[in-house]
Amino acid sequence: HTSGTIMLDVIYDHTVCWQMSPHERASILYLIDSIPQRKVAVEIGSYCGGFLRQLVKHFDKVYSIDLTHQHLRMADYSNVEFHTGDSTKILPTLVPTLTDVSFFLIDANHEYPFVKRDLAAVLSYVPTTLTYVLLHDSWYLPSRRAILDTPLPNHVHFMDLDYAYGE
């Protein structure tokens, strides 16, 4: 985003199905803009594609993982590889094949065992460059407990549970 007007148009566009508040949208887009190399992103829980629309503009390749992609016109996303099904089953086989990932968003099932398994799978990725891992709805107690109960590998250098506090 090159101007504040464009940014405001994006974060306050209520015609797009994007299940994040305007302040969450703004802070996450700001974070993405600060990533020096934006080759690959992974979104776990794309639902109706509001955030996915932004990822495709910023990254060369995007992986979308969701139980269903029925809310999306897949043809609109030429640089997206879609994986349909349970993220806790897809991630353990997908993550070891990934390279150049600089951004993960975990926003699938928010219940404890699912968050814990998704996060563990994502944290098994050993980055070769700066990589951000964001979890949406960390304020939700089962999600928060799962995050806090997941051991952090040595390659994790910073954690903030409330980077963009939600609902």
mmCIF file of C-alpha atoms in Angstrom:
data_model
loop_
_atom_site.group_PDB
_atom_site.id
_atom_site.type_symbol
_atom_site.label_atom_id
_atom_site.label_comp_id
_atom_site.label_asym_id
_atom_site.label_seq_id
_atom_site.Cartn_x
_atom_site.Cartn_y
_atom_site.Cartn_z
ATOM 1 C CA HIS A 1 0.000 0.000 0.000
ATOM 2 C CA THR A 2 1.524 3.257 -1.067
ATOM 3 C CA SER A 3 -0.919 5.750 0.382
ATOM 4 C CA GLY A 4 -3.012 6.135 3.501
ATOM 5 C CA THR A 5 -6.117 6.534 1.384
ATOM 6 C CA ILE A 6 -5.659 3.147 -0.215
ATOM 7 C CA MET A 7 -5.051 1.628 3.212
ATOM 8 C CA LEU A 8 -8.218 3.191 4.611
ATOM 9 C CA ASP A 9 -10.182 2.019 1.580
ATOM 10 C CA VAL A 10 -8.988 -1.524 2.241
ATOM 11 C CA ILE A 11 -9.464 -1.676 5.996
ATOM 12 C CA TYR A 12 -12.907 -0.060 5.913
ATOM 13 C CA ASP A 13 -14.216 -1.918 2.863
ATOM 14 C CA HIS A 14 -17.321 -3.573 4.306
ATOM 15 C CA THR A 15 -18.316 -5.040 0.941
ATOM 16 C CA VAL A 16 -15.631 -7.711 1.389
ATOM 17 C CA CYS A 17 -16.231 -10.656 3.714
ATOM 18 C CA TRP A 18 -13.263 -10.279 6.038
ATOM 19 C CA GLN A 19 -13.754 -11.420 9.608
ATOM 20 C CA MET A 20 -11.320 -9.032 11.235
ATOM 21 C CA SER A 21 -11.959 -5.676 12.825
ATOM 22 C CA PRO A 22 -10.578 -2.553 11.095
ATOM 23 C CA HIS A 23 -7.780 -2.194 13.680
ATOM 24 C CA GLU A 24 -6.809 -5.856 13.202
ATOM 25 C CA ARG A 25 -6.785 -5.361 9.438
ATOM 26 C CA ALA A 26 -4.643 -2.230 9.664
ATOM 27 C CA SER A 27 -2.085 -3.677 12.055
ATOM 28 C CA ILE A 28 -1.688 -6.926 10.119
ATOM 29 C CA LEU A 29 -1.372 -5.115 6.770
ATOM 30 C CA TYR A 30 1.228 -2.814 8.330
ATOM 31 C CA LEU A 31 3.138 -5.866 9.546
ATOM 32 C CA ILE A 32 2.988 -7.472 6.084
ATOM 33 C CA ASP A 33 4.247 -4.254 4.480
ATOM 34 C CA SER A 34 7.291 -4.414 6.779
ATOM 35 C CA ILE A 35 8.328 -7.924 5.683
ATOM 36 C CA PRO A 36 11.417 -7.514 3.481
ATOM 37 C CA GLN A 37 10.947 -10.645 1.337
ATOM 38 C CA ARG A 38 7.355 -11.612 0.664
ATOM 39 C CA LYS A 39 7.622 -14.783 -1.356
ATOM 40 C CA VAL A 40 5.285 -17.264 0.361
ATOM 41 C CA ALA A 41 2.375 -16.945 2.796
ATOM 42 C CA VAL A 42 0.186 -19.604 4.368
ATOM 43 C CA GLU A 43 -3.347 -18.876 5.553
ATOM 44 C CA ILE A 44 -4.950 -21.531 7.709
ATOM 45 C CA GLY A 45 -8.652 -20.736 7.747
ATOM 46 C CA SER A 46 -9.525 -18.606 4.729
ATOM 47 C CA TYR A 47 -13.323 -18.798 5.062
ATOM 48 C CA CYS A 48 -14.723 -16.276 2.550
ATOM 49 C CA GLY A 49 -11.382 -14.863 1.424
ATOM 50 C CA GLY A 50 -11.287 -11.323 2.814
ATOM 51 C CA PHE A 51 -7.723 -11.593 4.058
ATOM 52 C CA LEU A 52 -6.755 -13.937 1.243
ATOM 53 C CA ARG A 53 -7.502 -11.089 -1.184
ATOM 54 C CA GLN A 54 -4.770 -9.068 0.509
ATOM 55 C CA LEU A 55 -2.257 -11.907 0.715
ATOM 56 C CA VAL A 56 -2.385 -12.519 -3.050
ATOM 57 C CA LYS A 57 -1.452 -8.859 -3.625
ATOM 58 C CA HIS A 58 1.585 -9.033 -1.341
ATOM 59 C CA PHE A 59 3.058 -12.509 -1.852
ATOM 60 C CA ASP A 60 4.287 -14.422 -4.887
ATOM 61 C CA LYS A 61 2.591 -17.613 -3.694
ATOM 62 C CA VAL A 62 -0.092 -18.250 -1.093
ATOM 63 C CA TYR A 63 -1.323 -21.513 0.384
ATOM 64 C CA SER A 64 -4.944 -21.511 1.563
ATOM 65 C CA ILE A 65 -6.029 -24.263 3.927
ATOM 66 C CA ASP A 66 -9.667 -24.587 4.955
ATOM 67 C CA LEU A 67 -12.353 -27.203 5.532
ATOM 68 C CA THR A 68 -14.125 -25.859 2.469
ATOM 69 C CA HIS A 69 -13.434 -23.230 -0.119
ATOM 70 C CA GLN A 70 -17.070 -23.019 -1.208
ATOM 71 C CA HIS A 71 -17.239 -19.315 -0.327
ATOM 72 C CA LEU A 72 -14.458 -18.467 -2.786
ATOM 73 C CA ARG A 73 -14.255 -18.163 -6.527
ATOM 74 C CA MET A 74 -10.999 -20.070 -6.792
ATOM 75 C CA ALA A 75 -10.363 -18.744 -10.299
ATOM 76 C CA ASP A 76 -9.936 -15.255 -8.763
ATOM 77 C CA TYR A 77 -6.795 -16.399 -6.968
ATOM 78 C CA SER A 78 -4.207 -17.345 -9.590
ATOM 79 C CA ASN A 79 -1.228 -17.501 -7.188
ATOM 80 C CA VAL A 80 -3.010 -19.563 -4.520
ATOM 81 C CA GLU A 81 -2.627 -23.277 -3.939
ATOM 82 C CA PHE A 82 -5.792 -24.507 -2.233
ATOM 83 C CA HIS A 83 -5.776 -27.350 0.284
ATOM 84 C CA THR A 84 -9.259 -28.375 1.346
ATOM 85 C CA GLY A 85 -9.759 -30.377 4.517
ATOM 86 C CA ASP A 86 -8.781 -30.526 8.173
ATOM 87 C CA SER A 87 -5.727 -28.313 8.753
ATOM 88 C CA THR A 88 -4.486 -30.606 11.533
ATOM 89 C CA LYS A 89 -4.166 -33.362 8.931
ATOM 90 C CA ILE A 90 -2.905 -31.206 6.024
ATOM 91 C CA LEU A 91 -0.219 -29.194 7.833
ATOM 92 C CA PRO A 92 2.000 -32.067 9.026
ATOM 93 C CA THR A 93 2.569 -33.171 5.429
ATOM 94 C CA LEU A 94 2.518 -29.710 3.814
ATOM 95 C CA VAL A 95 4.848 -27.793 6.158
ATOM 96 C CA PRO A 96 7.945 -29.981 5.521
ATOM 97 C CA THR A 97 7.620 -29.250 1.781
ATOM 98 C CA LEU A 98 7.485 -25.459 2.169
ATOM 99 C CA THR A 99 10.318 -23.043 1.441
ATOM 100 C CA ASP A 100 10.644 -19.254 1.606
ATOM 101 C CA VAL A 101 7.621 -18.792 3.892
ATOM 102 C CA SER A 102 7.638 -15.390 5.538
ATOM 103 C CA PHE A 103 4.083 -15.306 6.867
ATOM 104 C CA PHE A 104 1.668 -17.765 8.482
ATOM 105 C CA LEU A 105 -1.826 -16.900 9.705
ATOM 106 C CA ILE A 106 -3.559 -19.489 11.866
ATOM 107 C CA ASP A 107 -7.272 -18.723 11.934
ATOM 108 C CA ALA A 108 -9.012 -22.094 11.657
ATOM 109 C CA ASN A 109 -10.748 -24.019 14.431
ATOM 110 C CA HIS A 110 -10.223 -22.008 17.631
ATOM 111 C CA GLU A 111 -10.661 -24.890 20.070
ATOM 112 C CA TYR A 112 -7.688 -25.990 22.165
ATOM 113 C CA PRO A 113 -6.633 -29.256 20.455
ATOM 114 C CA PHE A 114 -6.893 -27.784 16.955
ATOM 115 C CA VAL A 115 -4.953 -24.624 17.766
ATOM 116 C CA LYS A 116 -2.292 -26.656 19.551
ATOM 117 C CA ARG A 117 -1.846 -29.035 16.585
ATOM 118 C CA ASP A 118 -1.908 -26.250 13.963
ATOM 119 C CA LEU A 119 0.603 -24.183 15.914
ATOM 120 C CA ALA A 120 2.907 -27.151 16.536
ATOM 121 C CA ALA A 121 2.884 -27.987 12.814
ATOM 122 C CA VAL A 122 3.611 -24.388 11.824
ATOM 123 C CA LEU A 123 6.372 -24.052 14.424
ATOM 124 C CA SER A 124 8.039 -27.161 12.973
ATOM 125 C CA TYR A 125 8.876 -24.982 9.962
ATOM 126 C CA VAL A 126 12.466 -23.825 10.361
ATOM 127 C CA PRO A 127 12.748 -20.489 8.560
ATOM 128 C CA THR A 128 15.755 -19.369 6.593
ATOM 129 C CA THR A 129 14.598 -15.756 6.687
ATOM 130 C CA LEU A 130 12.376 -13.606 8.888
ATOM 131 C CA THR A 131 9.031 -15.374 9.306
ATOM 132 C CA TYR A 132 5.956 -14.114 11.119
ATOM 133 C CA VAL A 133 3.352 -16.423 12.653
ATOM 134 C CA LEU A 134 0.072 -14.788 13.611
ATOM 135 C CA LEU A 135 -2.885 -16.427 15.302
ATOM 136 C CA HIS A 136 -6.240 -14.728 15.031
ATOM 137 C CA ASP A 137 -8.519 -14.609 18.076
ATOM 138 C CA SER A 138 -5.827 -15.271 20.683
ATOM 139 C CA TRP A 139 -8.160 -13.594 23.185
ATOM 140 C CA TYR A 140 -10.460 -16.658 23.031
ATOM 141 C CA LEU A 141 -9.540 -18.643 26.137
ATOM 142 C CA PRO A 142 -9.170 -22.126 24.547
ATOM 143 C CA SER A 143 -6.957 -20.640 21.802
ATOM 144 C CA ARG A 144 -4.914 -18.660 24.285
ATOM 145 C CA ARG A 145 -4.370 -21.725 26.490
ATOM 146 C CA ALA A 146 -3.247 -23.759 23.470
ATOM 147 C CA ILE A 147 -0.779 -21.047 22.464
ATOM 148 C CA LEU A 148 0.652 -20.809 25.976
ATOM 149 C CA ASP A 149 0.861 -24.613 26.293
ATOM 150 C CA THR A 150 2.767 -25.060 23.027
ATOM 151 C CA PRO A 151 6.537 -25.248 23.499
ATOM 152 C CA LEU A 152 8.366 -22.666 21.426
ATOM 153 C CA PRO A 153 11.344 -23.895 19.416
ATOM 154 C CA ASN A 154 14.672 -22.057 19.582
ATOM 155 C CA HIS A 155 14.037 -20.275 16.279
ATOM 156 C CA VAL A 156 11.138 -18.312 17.821
ATOM 157 C CA HIS A 157 12.522 -14.988 18.994
ATOM 158 C CA PHE A 158 9.453 -13.006 19.981
ATOM 159 C CA MET A 159 5.839 -13.639 20.987
ATOM 160 C CA ASP A 160 3.056 -11.149 21.651
ATOM 161 C CA LEU A 161 -0.352 -12.598 22.453
ATOM 162 C CA ASP A 162 -2.146 -9.314 21.900
ATOM 163 C CA TYR A 163 -0.465 -7.731 18.848
ATOM 164 C CA ALA A 164 -3.863 -6.793 17.429
ATOM 165 C CA TYR A 165 -6.426 -7.422 20.130
ATOM 166 C CA GLY A 166 -9.751 -8.540 18.685
ATOM 167 C CA GLU A 167 -13.398 -8.592 19.599
#
